Amino acid sequence: MKKILIVMLVLGLMCATFAGCSSGETGSEGTPETSEKTYISLATGSVSGVYYPLGGAFSSIINNNIEGANCSVESTGGSVANILLIHEKESELAFVDASSTYNAVNSKGAFIDKNIENVRGILSLYPEAVQIVSTNSDIKSVMDLKGKKVAVGAVGSGTETMAKIIFELYGMSYDDITEDYLGFSDASTGLKDKTIDAAFIWAGVPTSGIMDLGSQHDITLINFEAQDIEKLKKVSPYCVPMSIDKDIYSSLTSDVTTIAIPALIVGDADLSEDFVYNFLVETFENIGVLQSAHVRGNDITLETALEGLDEIPLHPGAERFFKEKGLLK
Ligand code: GLU
């Protein structure tokens, strides 16, 4: 009897620590309401990016409005790391760029030898701009990075994957530069201290790492020509041109055109349908919380909610929500 009790206790604990195993509202058959917690680890990115502050806002929406849910925000390497965290069942929700998701679903790029089957689409958020920033006004194009020390993004970031793709677009590779795998905060410090010449920062605009740098130095962003962006679409189908006005960053010296790709929220297939449905209901009911956390929160709308999500299977909770809103049949 004692043994049975211990086994039941251990099983109960395992269930409670496994997110999506059950939530108070879903209740698997006969489960008493509200007695169980849904633990959510939300994978974001660098603290100097946009995923992280918006992640804090999503987490407070979840914790304040979804009964039984307990969400914590993790700072991570970025999109590639986040998809792997979901794949390995270490995170339940994650911010990712649509290009990394496309690669994961199609076993391309960083996921070439991986079979990622449990990542589900939940919500498209805002466009993320590829910003190649420098304090050297002679760096105007990707070609000008030849021979330079370049921060290509943290290990596990979507930024780093994008850096490789962009060099390939110009017939270049890491052999033409000295690459440094720095996250946004370290890249910003490296540019200030002149230990690097340029940095890839792929994030929502404005990005705090660039604002911080721009408060002390004149900065330039590399401009992309329309025909190059067209070529890039063959490898990264969701990219579109985006102009960045020089007023966005106080010390940017001219307007630029760059590449933007949607940022998404994805989740583990094992999250309960009710949790994901409630997550979307509460997100749109509390959109002000996201808008106050970062200006890109204003881009989160029903009209754009499915952009960049067509390659990845939608979570059933998202399907239910978007059907109800008339966005899906
Ligand atoms: N898109 C970036 C990446 O995965 C992260 C952006 C951010 O942290 O806001 O590398």
Tab-separated table of N, CA, C and O in Angstrom, residues 18 117 168 175 235 292 304:
chain	number	residue	atom	x	y	z
A	18	PHE	N	5.411	18.573	-15.914
A	18	PHE	CA	5.460	18.460	-17.367
A	18	PHE	C	4.371	19.336	-17.982
A	18	PHE	O	3.196	19.049	-17.877
A	117	GLU	N	9.628	17.423	-35.239
A	117	GLU	CA	8.221	17.093	-35.527
A	117	GLU	C	7.218	17.705	-34.568
A	117	GLU	O	6.027	17.727	-34.854
A	168	GLU	N	26.572	34.246	-48.364
A	168	GLU	CA	26.450	33.415	-49.577
A	168	GLU	C	25.837	34.201	-50.722
A	168	GLU	O	26.240	34.071	-51.876
A	175	ASP	N	35.128	32.706	-44.500
A	175	ASP	CA	36.553	32.750	-44.873
A	175	ASP	C	36.980	34.171	-45.236
A	175	ASP	O	38.164	34.499	-45.186
A	235	VAL	N	15.976	31.371	-50.936
A	235	VAL	CA	16.394	30.570	-49.771
A	235	VAL	C	15.560	30.881	-48.532
A	235	VAL	O	15.426	30.059	-47.636
A	292	SER	N	3.033	48.168	-24.522
A	292	SER	CA	3.860	48.974	-23.608
A	292	SER	C	5.250	48.386	-23.431
A	292	SER	O	6.185	49.106	-23.077
A	304	THR	N	-2.466	40.097	-39.402
A	304	THR	CA	-1.139	39.552	-39.740
A	304	THR	C	-0.819	38.292	-38.926
A	304	THR	O	0.300	37.783	-38.987
